[in-house]
Structures are given as structure tokens and as C-alpha cells.
Short mmCIF file of C-alpha atoms in Angstrom, two decimals:
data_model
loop_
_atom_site.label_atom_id
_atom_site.label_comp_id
_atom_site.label_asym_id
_atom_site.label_seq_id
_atom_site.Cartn_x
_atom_site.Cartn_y
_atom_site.Cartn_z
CA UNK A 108 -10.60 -37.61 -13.27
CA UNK A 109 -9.61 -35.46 -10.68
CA UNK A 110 -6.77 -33.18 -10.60
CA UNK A 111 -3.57 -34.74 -9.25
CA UNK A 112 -2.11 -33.64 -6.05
CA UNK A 113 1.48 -32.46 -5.76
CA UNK A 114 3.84 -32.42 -2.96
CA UNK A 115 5.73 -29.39 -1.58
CA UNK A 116 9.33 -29.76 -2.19
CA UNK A 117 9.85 -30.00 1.32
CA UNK A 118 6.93 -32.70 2.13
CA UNK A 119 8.19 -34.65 -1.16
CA UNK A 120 11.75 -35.20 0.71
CA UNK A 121 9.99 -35.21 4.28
CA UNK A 122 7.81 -38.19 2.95
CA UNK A 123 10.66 -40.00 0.89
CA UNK A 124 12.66 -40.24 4.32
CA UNK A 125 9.72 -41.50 5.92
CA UNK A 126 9.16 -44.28 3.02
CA UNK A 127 12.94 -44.74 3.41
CA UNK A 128 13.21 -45.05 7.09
CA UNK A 129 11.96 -48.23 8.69
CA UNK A 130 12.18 -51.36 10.60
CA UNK A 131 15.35 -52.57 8.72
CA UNK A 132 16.92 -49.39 9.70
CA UNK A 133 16.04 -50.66 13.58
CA UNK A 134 16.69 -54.03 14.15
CA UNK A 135 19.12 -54.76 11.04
CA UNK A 136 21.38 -52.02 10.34
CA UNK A 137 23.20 -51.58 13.94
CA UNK A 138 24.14 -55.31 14.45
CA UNK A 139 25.75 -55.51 10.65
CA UNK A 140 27.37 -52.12 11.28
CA UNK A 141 29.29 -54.29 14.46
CA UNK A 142 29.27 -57.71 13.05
CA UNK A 143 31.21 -56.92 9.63
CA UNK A 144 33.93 -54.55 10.88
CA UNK A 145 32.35 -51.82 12.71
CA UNK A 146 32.98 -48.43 10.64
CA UNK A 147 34.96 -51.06 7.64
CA UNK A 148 31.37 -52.11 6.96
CA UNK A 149 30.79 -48.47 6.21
CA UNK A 150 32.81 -47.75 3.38
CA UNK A 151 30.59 -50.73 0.76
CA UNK A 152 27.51 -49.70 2.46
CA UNK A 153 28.21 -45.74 1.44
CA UNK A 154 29.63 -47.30 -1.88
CA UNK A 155 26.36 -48.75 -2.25
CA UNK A 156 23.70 -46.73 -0.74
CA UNK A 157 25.00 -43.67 -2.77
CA UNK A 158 26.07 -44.99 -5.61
CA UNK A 159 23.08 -47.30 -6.63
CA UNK A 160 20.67 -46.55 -4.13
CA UNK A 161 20.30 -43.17 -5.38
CA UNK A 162 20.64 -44.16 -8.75
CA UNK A 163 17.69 -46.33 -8.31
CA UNK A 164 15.68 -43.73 -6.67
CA UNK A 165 16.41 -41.56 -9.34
CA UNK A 166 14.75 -44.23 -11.52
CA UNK A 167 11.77 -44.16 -9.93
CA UNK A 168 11.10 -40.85 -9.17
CA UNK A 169 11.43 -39.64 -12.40
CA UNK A 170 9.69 -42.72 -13.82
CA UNK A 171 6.37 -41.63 -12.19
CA UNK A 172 6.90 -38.14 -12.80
CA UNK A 173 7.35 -39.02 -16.42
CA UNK A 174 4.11 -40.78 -16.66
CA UNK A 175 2.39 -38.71 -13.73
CA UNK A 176 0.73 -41.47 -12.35
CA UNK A 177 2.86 -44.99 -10.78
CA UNK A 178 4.49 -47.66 -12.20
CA UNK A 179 1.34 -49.64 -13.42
CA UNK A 180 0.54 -46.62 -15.32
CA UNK A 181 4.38 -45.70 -16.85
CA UNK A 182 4.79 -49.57 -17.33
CA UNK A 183 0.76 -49.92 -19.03
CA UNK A 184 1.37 -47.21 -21.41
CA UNK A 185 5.13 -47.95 -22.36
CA UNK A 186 4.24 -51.48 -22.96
CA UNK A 187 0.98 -50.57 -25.18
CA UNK A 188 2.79 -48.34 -27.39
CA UNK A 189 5.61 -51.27 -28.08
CA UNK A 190 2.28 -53.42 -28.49
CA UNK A 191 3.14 -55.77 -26.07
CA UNK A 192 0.97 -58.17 -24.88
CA UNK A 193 -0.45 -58.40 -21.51
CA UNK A 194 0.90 -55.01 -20.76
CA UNK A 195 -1.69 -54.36 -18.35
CA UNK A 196 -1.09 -57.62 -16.34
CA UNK A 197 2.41 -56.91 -16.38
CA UNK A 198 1.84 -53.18 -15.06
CA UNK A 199 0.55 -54.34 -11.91
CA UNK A 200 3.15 -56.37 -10.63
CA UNK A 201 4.90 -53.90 -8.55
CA UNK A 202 1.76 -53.15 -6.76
CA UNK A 203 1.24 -56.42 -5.86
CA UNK A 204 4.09 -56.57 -4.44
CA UNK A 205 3.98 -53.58 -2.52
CA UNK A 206 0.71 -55.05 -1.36
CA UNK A 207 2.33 -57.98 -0.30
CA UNK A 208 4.85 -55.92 1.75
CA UNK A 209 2.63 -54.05 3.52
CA UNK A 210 0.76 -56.90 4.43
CA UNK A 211 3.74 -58.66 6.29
CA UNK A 212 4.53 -55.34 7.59
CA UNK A 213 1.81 -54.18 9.60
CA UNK A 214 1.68 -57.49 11.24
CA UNK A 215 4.84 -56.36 12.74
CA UNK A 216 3.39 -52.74 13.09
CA UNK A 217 0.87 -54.87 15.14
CA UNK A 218 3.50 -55.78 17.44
CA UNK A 219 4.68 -52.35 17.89
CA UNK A 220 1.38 -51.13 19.05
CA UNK A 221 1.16 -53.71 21.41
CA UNK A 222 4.08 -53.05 23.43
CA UNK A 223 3.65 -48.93 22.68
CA UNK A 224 0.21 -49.78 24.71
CA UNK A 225 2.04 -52.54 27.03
CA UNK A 226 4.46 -49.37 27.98
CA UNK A 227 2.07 -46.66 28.39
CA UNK A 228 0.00 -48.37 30.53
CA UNK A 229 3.06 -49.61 32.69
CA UNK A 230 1.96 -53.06 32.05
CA UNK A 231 5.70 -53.97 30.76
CA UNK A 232 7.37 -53.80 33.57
CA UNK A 233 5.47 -56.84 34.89
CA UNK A 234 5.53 -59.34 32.23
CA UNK A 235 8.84 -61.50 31.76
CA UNK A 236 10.17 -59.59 28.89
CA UNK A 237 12.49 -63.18 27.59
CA UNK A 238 8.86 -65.15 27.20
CA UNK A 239 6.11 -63.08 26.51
CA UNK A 240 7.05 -61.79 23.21
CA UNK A 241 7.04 -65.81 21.85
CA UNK A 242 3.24 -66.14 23.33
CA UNK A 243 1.93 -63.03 21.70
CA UNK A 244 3.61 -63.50 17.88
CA UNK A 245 1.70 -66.42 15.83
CA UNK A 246 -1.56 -66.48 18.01
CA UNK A 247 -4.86 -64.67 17.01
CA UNK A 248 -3.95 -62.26 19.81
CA UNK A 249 -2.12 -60.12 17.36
CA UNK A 250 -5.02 -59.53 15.29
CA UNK A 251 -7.07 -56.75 16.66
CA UNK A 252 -3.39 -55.17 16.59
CA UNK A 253 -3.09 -55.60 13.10
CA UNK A 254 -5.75 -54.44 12.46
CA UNK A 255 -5.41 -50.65 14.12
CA UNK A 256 -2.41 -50.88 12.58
CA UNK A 257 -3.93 -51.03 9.18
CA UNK A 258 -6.31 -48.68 9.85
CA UNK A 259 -3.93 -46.06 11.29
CA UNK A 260 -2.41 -46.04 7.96
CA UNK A 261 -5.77 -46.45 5.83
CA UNK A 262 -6.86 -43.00 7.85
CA UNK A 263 -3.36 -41.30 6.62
CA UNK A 264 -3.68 -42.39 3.14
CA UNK A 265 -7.98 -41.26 2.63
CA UNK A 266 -6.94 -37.93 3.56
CA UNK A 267 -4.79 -37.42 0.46
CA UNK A 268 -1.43 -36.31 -0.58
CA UNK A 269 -1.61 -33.05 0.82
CA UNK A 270 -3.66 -33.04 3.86
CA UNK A 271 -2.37 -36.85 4.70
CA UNK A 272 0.52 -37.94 3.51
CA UNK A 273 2.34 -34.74 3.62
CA UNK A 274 0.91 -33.37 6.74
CA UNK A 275 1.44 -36.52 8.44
CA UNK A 276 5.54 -36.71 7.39
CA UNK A 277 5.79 -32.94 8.50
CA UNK A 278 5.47 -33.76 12.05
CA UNK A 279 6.61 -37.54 12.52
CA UNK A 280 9.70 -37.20 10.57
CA UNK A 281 11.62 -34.12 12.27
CA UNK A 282 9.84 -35.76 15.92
CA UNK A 283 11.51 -38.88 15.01
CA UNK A 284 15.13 -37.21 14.94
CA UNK A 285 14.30 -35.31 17.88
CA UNK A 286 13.57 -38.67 19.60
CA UNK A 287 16.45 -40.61 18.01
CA UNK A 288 18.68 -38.22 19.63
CA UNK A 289 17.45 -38.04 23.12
CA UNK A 290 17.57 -41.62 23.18
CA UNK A 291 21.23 -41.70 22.13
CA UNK A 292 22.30 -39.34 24.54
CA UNK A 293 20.76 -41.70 27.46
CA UNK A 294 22.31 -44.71 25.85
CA UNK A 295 25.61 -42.83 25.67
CA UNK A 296 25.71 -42.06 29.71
CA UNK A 297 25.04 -46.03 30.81
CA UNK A 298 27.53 -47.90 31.95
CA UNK A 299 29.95 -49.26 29.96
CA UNK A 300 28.61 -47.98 26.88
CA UNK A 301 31.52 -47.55 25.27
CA UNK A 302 31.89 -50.95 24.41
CA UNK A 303 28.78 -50.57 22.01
CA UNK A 304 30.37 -47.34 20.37
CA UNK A 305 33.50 -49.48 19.95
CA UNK A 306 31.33 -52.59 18.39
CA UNK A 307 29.96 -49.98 16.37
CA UNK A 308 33.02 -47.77 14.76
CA UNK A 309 36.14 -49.50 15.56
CA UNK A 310 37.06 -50.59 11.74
CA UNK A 311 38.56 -54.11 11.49
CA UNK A 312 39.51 -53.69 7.82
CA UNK A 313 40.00 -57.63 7.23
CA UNK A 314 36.14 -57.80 6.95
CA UNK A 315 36.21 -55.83 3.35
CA UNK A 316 38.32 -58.86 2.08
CA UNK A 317 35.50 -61.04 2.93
CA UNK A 318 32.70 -61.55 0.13
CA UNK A 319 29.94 -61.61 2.43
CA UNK A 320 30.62 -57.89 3.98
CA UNK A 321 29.74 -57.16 0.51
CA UNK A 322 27.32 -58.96 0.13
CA UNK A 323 25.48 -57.39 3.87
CA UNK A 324 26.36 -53.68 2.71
CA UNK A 325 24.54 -54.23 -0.80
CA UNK A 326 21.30 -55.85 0.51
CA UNK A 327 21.03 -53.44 3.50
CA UNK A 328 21.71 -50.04 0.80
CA UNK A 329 19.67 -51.39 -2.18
CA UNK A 330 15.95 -51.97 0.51
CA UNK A 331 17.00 -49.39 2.93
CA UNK A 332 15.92 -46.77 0.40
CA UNK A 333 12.74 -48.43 -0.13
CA UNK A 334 13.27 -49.25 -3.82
CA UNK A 335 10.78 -51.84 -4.82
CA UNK A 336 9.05 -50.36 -8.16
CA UNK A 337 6.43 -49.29 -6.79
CA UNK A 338 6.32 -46.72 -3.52
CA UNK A 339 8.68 -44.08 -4.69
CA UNK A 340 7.84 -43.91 -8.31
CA UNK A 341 3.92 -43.01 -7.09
CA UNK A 342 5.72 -40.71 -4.86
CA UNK A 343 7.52 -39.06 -7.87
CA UNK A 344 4.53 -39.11 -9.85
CA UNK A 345 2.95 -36.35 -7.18
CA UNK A 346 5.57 -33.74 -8.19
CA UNK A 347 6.26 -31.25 -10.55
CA UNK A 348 9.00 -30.20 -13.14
CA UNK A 349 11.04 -27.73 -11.16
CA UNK A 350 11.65 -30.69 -8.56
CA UNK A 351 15.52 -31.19 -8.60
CA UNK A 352 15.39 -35.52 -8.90
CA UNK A 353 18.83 -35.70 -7.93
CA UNK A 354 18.92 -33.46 -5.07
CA UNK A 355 16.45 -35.11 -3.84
CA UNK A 356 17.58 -38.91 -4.08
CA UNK A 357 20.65 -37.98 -2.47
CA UNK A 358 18.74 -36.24 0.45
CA UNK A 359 16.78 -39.33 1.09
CA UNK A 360 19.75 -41.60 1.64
CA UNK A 361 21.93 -39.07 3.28
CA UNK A 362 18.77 -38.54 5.92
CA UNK A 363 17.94 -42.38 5.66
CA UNK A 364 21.35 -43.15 6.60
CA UNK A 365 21.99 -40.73 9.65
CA UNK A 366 18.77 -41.81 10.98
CA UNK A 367 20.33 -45.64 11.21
CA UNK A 368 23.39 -44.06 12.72
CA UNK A 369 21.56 -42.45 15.36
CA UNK A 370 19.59 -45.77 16.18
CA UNK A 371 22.82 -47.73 16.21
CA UNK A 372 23.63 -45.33 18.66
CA UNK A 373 20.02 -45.89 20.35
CA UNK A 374 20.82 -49.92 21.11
CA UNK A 375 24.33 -50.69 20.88
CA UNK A 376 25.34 -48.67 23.61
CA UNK A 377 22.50 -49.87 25.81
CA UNK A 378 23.26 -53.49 24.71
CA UNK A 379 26.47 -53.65 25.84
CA UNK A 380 26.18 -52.08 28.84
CA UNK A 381 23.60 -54.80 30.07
CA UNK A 382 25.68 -57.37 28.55
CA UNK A 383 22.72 -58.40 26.26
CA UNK A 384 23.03 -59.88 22.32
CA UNK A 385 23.83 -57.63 19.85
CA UNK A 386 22.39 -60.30 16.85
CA UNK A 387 19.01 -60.80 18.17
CA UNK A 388 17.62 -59.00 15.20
CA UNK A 389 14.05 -58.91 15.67
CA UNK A 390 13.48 -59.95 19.61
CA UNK A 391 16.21 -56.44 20.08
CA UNK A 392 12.88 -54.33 20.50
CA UNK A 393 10.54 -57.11 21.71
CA UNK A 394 12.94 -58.43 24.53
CA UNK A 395 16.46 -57.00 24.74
CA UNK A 396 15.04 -52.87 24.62
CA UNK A 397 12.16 -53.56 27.06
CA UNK A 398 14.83 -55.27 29.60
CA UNK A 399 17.07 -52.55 29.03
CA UNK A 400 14.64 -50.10 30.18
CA UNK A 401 12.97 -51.96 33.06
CA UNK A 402 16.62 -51.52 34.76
CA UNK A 403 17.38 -48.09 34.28
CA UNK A 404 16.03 -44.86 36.23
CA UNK A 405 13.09 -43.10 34.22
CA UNK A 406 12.83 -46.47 32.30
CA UNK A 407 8.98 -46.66 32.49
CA UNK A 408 9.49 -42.69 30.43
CA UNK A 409 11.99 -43.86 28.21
CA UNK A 410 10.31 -46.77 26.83
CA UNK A 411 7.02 -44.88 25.94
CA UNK A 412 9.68 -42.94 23.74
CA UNK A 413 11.13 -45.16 22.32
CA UNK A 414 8.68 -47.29 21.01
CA UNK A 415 7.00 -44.20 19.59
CA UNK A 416 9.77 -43.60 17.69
CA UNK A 417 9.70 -47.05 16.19
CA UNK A 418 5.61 -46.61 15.77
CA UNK A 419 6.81 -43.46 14.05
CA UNK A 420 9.09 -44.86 11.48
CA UNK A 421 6.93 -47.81 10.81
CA UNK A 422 3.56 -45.79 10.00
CA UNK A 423 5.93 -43.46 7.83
CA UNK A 424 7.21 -46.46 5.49
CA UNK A 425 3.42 -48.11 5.50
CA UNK A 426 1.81 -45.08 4.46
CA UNK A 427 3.86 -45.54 1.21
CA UNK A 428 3.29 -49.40 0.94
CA UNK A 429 -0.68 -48.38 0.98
CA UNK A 430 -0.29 -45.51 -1.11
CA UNK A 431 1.45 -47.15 -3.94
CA UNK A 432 -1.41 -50.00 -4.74
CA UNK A 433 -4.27 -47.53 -4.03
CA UNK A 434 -2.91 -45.22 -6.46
CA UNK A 435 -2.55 -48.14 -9.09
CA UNK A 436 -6.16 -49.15 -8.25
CA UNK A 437 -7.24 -45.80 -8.74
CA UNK A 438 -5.61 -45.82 -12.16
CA UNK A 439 -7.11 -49.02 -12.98
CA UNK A 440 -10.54 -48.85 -12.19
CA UNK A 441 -11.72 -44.82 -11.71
CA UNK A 442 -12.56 -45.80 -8.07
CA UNK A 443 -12.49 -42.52 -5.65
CA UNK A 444 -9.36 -42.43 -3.08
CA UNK A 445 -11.66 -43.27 -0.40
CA UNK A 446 -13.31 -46.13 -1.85
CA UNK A 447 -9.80 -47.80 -3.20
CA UNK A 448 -7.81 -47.34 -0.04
CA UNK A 449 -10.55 -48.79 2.28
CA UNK A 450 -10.96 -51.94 -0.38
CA UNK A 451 -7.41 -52.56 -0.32
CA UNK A 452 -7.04 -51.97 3.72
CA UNK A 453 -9.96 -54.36 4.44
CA UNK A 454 -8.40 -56.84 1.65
CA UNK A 455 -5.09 -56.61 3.23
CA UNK A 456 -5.81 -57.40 6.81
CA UNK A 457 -8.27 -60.59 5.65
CA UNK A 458 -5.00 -61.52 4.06
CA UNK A 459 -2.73 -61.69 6.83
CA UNK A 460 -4.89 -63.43 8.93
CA UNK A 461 -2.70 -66.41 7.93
CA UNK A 462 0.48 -64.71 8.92
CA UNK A 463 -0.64 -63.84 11.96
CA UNK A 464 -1.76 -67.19 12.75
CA UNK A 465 1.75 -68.50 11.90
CA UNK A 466 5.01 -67.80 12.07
CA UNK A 467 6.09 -69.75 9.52
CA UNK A 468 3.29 -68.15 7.27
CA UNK A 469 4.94 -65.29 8.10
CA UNK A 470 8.43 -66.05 7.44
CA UNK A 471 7.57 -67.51 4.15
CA UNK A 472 5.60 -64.76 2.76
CA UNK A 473 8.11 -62.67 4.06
CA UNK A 474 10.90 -64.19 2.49
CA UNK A 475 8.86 -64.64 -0.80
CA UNK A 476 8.26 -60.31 -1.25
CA UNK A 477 11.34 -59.16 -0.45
CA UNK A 478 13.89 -61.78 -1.75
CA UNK A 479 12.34 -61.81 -4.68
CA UNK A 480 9.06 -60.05 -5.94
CA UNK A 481 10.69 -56.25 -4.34
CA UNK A 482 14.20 -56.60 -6.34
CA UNK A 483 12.09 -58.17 -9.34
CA UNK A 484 9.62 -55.22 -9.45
CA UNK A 485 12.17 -52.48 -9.16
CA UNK A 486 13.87 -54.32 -11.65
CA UNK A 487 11.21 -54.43 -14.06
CA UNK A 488 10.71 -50.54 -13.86
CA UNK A 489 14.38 -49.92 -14.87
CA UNK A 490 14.46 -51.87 -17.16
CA UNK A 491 10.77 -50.47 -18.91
CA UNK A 492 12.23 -46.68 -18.44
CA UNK A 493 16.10 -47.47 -19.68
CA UNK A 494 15.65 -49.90 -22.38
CA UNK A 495 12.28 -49.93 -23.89
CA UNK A 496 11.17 -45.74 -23.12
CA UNK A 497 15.13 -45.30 -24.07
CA UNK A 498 17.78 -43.78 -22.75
CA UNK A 499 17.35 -39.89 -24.18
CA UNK A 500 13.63 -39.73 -22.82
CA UNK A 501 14.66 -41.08 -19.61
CA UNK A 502 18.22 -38.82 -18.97
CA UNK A 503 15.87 -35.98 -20.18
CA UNK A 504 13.56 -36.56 -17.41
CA UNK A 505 15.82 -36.82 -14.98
CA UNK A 506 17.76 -33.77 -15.34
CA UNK A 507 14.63 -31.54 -15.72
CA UNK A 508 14.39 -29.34 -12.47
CA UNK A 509 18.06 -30.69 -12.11
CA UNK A 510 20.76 -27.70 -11.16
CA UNK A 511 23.49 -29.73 -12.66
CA UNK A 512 22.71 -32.13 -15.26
CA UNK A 513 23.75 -35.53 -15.60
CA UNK A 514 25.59 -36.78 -18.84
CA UNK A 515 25.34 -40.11 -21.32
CA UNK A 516 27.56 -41.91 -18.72
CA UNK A 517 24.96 -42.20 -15.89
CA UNK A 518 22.62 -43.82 -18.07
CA UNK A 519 25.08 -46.30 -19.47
CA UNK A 520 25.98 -46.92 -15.28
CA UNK A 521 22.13 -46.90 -14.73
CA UNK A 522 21.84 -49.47 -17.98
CA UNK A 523 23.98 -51.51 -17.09
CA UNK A 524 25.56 -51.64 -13.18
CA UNK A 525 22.16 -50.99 -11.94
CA UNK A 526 20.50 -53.35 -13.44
CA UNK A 527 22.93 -56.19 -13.45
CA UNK A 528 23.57 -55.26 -9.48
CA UNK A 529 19.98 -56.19 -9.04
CA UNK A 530 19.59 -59.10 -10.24
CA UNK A 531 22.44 -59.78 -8.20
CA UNK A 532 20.59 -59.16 -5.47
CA UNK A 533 17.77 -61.49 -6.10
CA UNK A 534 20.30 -64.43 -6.97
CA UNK A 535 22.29 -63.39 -3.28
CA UNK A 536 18.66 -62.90 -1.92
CA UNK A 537 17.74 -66.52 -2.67
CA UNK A 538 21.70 -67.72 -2.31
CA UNK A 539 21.80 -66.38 1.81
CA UNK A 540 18.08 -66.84 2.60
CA UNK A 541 17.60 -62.86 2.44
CA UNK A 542 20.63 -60.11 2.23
CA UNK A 543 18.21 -56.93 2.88
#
């Protein structure tokens, strides 16, 4: 077996923000911030995000540095000892699932690179933005797409930790800020972009006495952080004891969450200003953002930009979907990184084929991983480290590298409010057709 690789203590943050930051950060977060009660909606989502989200990463960090390997090896070996049956077939779940996610995901990664190539070739500004996006999705156009997109990420992932991973997160993460912000300032000077700053902060405080605010501000804090049993705990399993856990789950959301600030910022603004729909969830990139630009001076500039910086922060969360199951096949089998990230690449894109074919496919996978087979996986890891490892191995873990150590109360929180709270959200999940 080879010797593990570690992350720097920078690259481990770098590349949790990158797992963090994603699509849902894009297209979801800036229309809930205005549709339940602009900076109201704040206050449950910061409730959330930093209370459980970072009690959950927490989890699963120290989870796979516990076991230094990822969850199907912590889960395999806790399970074994307790001589439970089918411990090995229950280890793998959250890899599947994470499998299963990334599959879905670079289909829409897909769809990124093809208007990324539709705007640097200048081809964008002649297509009718309103149609063409509904005659590319569901048609075996969007294959070859896929497919670059998979291999982008397979490329990233066979170089390593260290030299891929890492390296990769090191430049794309502080160049996605960088972009994020130049965007925002543009937004800001359009016309009439105040109105989207207003949809965005002014608080109408009548929407926290409705239970579906709530219910918005839990599901978009519990995935935003990526927590899914799976993707950070192999993350946490590539560092070493003086890592401060805490510090560093709190970093993640705190960066996670400014860079869906600054991308509210991004849209709203330019929304409003053309008078365009501020719900249109996934057509915002793929229609209203392209229109946008076609109608402002240095729009043909702007858009190249922008859809870089979603290309960014989608590679950046699908390097961690891949890495997760490749590690766990690694585990598994003794199969070199090389061979068991290009055998779960190839097996991945043969697998979408179906949801690229099909939008309903699509949807219905879709639906399937994360309303219920994400939650249930990161579920299944708390509830291995808490109950079954116990509470004083798994407190002990987490406040090693820790500057300030936390006491017997955050595991009984962690027992108890984390776990109930997500099962919650796989009842709500399944209750409002998806809450994340």
C-alpha cells in the first residue's frame, strides 16, 4: 500500500471551499435569499449553516481522519469489530451515492462547457438565448460535453492529492473570488440595480413566521456544505493530527457562504435591471445571464468570465464527488489511483447516457441522490462515529489539533439535534419534492 498523501493546511481548507462551493450556491441561493424575506432569510440560514452545517462537517472530517482512509473504510472496520453483518456492503453506500451525484452533475458541467465554448467563440450572441438552451438539454448533443467534463475532472483526480487536487484548488479557488467580485461590481453600476440589492437585503421579518422559510434555510445550509458521507470525510482522511477540525469547518462555511453572497450580488442586480425572473433557477445561467450580457457594453468579455467562474466552481465540487468513490475503490480492491479513477470515470459517463438522453431521467435520478441517498449517507456516518465508535473516541478526535476544545455538550447536540435534523431533512426532502 502506498503511503497516504496529506494536504497542506492551507490546500485542505482551499479544497473544502471548493467541495463546498457549487451550482446550488449559483442558481439556488440568490433567488431564496429574495423570495423568503431578503436579509430575514438570513438569520435561519446562519442558524443553520453554522450551527449544524459545521457540526456535520466536523463529523466527517474527523471521521476519516480517525480511520485515515473514507467512510467505507471508518464504516467497514467499525461495523466488523461490532460483528455486524454485511458491514462491507453497508460501507459503500456513501460512495455510491457520491457516484450517483457526480454523475447527474457533470451532465450539468456539460452544459457549462458548452456555453463557456458558445461564449468564447462569440457564437452566443447569435443564437436566441429563450430557445436554444431547451434544444441542447435532453438530446445526445450534450454528450461529447459530458464527457470532457468527466474527463477534466478524471485528469485532476489521477494526479493525486498533492499535485491535483491541491494544486488545482490553489489557483481556481482565490481566481474564483477574484472573478465573483469583478462581476459584482459591473452588476452593481447597471441600471436600476438597486432593485436587486433591495430583493436581496431588505428583511421582511413576517417570512421567519412562516414554516417553509425554515424549511428553505435548512435544506440550502445542510447541502451547501457538501455533507453527504462521503466527499469530506475522504477529504479529512488526507490530513494530519495538528489540523485544527473546528477551525477548519467553520472556515469552509464562512468562505462557502460569502462566496453565495457575492454571486447573489453577481445576478440579482443584473436581473432586475433587465426586468428578467428572479425564480428561473436553472435557465438563470442558460437564458436570463447570457441575455443579460448580450445587452450590455463589453458583454461578449463579461460572459467569457462569468461562465468561467461557474466552470470554476463546478470542477472544484466534482473533483470531490470523483475523489470520494475512487478512494473507496482503492480501499476495496488495491487498484492503483490511476487505474480506479479512470474505471469509475469511464463507468460514470456510460451511466448518464440515460440522463442525458432525458430530462426526466435526469430529474428523477436527480431527485432520487440528493433527497434521499445524500442526507441518508451522511446520516449513516454520524450515526456509525456517535453511537456505535462512541461518543469519547469521537469528541477525542475532534478536539485533537483543536486550540480550544469542545466539551460533553457538543456531542450530546451532535447525538441528538444533528441527527434528528437530518432525518428531517430527508422526510422535508421527500415532503416539498427537494429542500436543498
Amino acid at each position: 500500500m502506498m503511503k497516504r498523501e496529506k494536504f497542506s493546511k492551507v490546500g485542505f481548507v482551499l479544497s473544502c471551499i471548493g467541495a463546498a462551493i457549487g451550482l446550488g450556491n449559483i442558481w439556488m441561493f440568490p433567488y431564496r435569499l429574495g423570495q423568503y424575506g431578503g436579509a430575514a432569510f438570513l438569520i435561519p440560514y446562519f442558524l443553520f449553516v453554522f450551527g449544524l452545517g459545521t457540526i456535520g462537517l466536523m463529523l466527517e472530517f474527523s471521521f476519516g481522519r480517525k480511520f485515515k482512509g473514507g467512510s467505507s473504510t471508518g464504516i467497514s472496520k467499525i461495523l466488523k469489530e461490532k460483528n455486524v453483518k454485511l458491514h462491507g456492503l453497508i460501507s459503500i453506500i456513501p460512495a455510491i451515492g457520491l457516484m450517483g451525484v457526480f454523475m447527474f452533475y457533470n451532465v450539468v458541467v456539460g452544459w457549462i462547457l458548452k456555453y463557456f465554448n458558445l461564449s468564447i467563440t462569440g457564437e452566443i450572441n447569435k443564437i436566441n438565448t429563450a430557445s436554444y438552451f431547451d434544444s441542447f438539454i435532453g438530446t445526445p448533443h450534450t454528450l461529447i460535453f459530458n464527457f470532457i467534463a468527466i474527463m477534466i475532472t478524471l485528469l485532476i483526480v489521477f494526479l493525486g492529492v498533492t499535485k491535483g487536487i491541491e494544486k488545482i484548488n490553489k489557483i481556481i479557488m482565490p481566481g474564483l473570488f477574484v472573478i465573483f467580485i469583478i462581476l459584482a461590481i459591473r452588476s452593481l453600476t447597471l441600471p436600476n440595480a438597486m432593485e436587486g440589492v433591495k430583493y436581496l437585503l431588505r428583511p421582511d421579518f413576517s417570512f421567519l413566521l412562516k414554516p417553509e422559510t425554515w424549511v428553505m434555510a435548512l435544506g440550502q445550509a445542510f447541502f451547501t456544505v457538501s455533507l453527504n458521507g462521503c466527499g469530506m470525510v475522504v477529504y479529512g482522511s488526507y490530513i494530519g493530527d495538528d489540523f485544527d477540525i473546528p477551525k477548519s469547518a467553520f472556515s469552509t462555511a464562512i468562505l462557502d457562504t460569502l462566496a453565495a453572497l457575492l454571486v447573489s450580488f453577481v445576478i440579482m442586480p443584473a436581473v432586475f435591471s433587465f426586468g428578467l425572473n428572479p425564480q428561473a433557477g436553472p435557465p438563470l445561467l442558460f437564458i436570463t445571464m447570457p441575455t443579460i450580457f448580450k445587452s450590455i457594453p463589453g458583454g461578449s468579455v463579461l460572459i467569457v468570465v462569468f461562465f468561467l467562474s461557474i466552470l470554476f466552481a463546478a470542477i472544484s465540487s466534482s473533483i470531490n464527488m470523483l475523489e470520494g468513490p475512487v478512494e473507496a475503490l482503492m480501499q476495496k480492491t488495491n487498484l492503483s489511483r490511476g487505474k480506479a479513477s479512470v474505471l469509475l470515470s469511464l463507468s460514470s459517463f456510460i451511466l448518464s447516457i440515460p440522463l442525458n438522453l432525458s430530462m426526466d431521467n435526469f430529474s428523477n435520478f436527480t431527485d432520487l441522490m440528493t433527497i434521499i441517498v445524500s442526507p441518508l449517507a451522511a446520516l449513516l456516518v454520524a450515526i456509525i462515529f456517535l453511537f456505535v465508535l462512541g461518543e469519547d473516541k469521537a469528541l477525542e478526535e475532534i478536539n485533537l489539533g483543536s486550540k480550544f476544545n469542545l466539551s460533553n455538550k457538543f456531542i450530546l447536540v451532535s447525538k441528538y439535534l444533528f441527527t434528528i435534523t437530518t432525518i428531517c431533512v430527508i422526510v422535508l426532502g421527500v415532503a416539498y419534492g427537494g429542500i436543498g
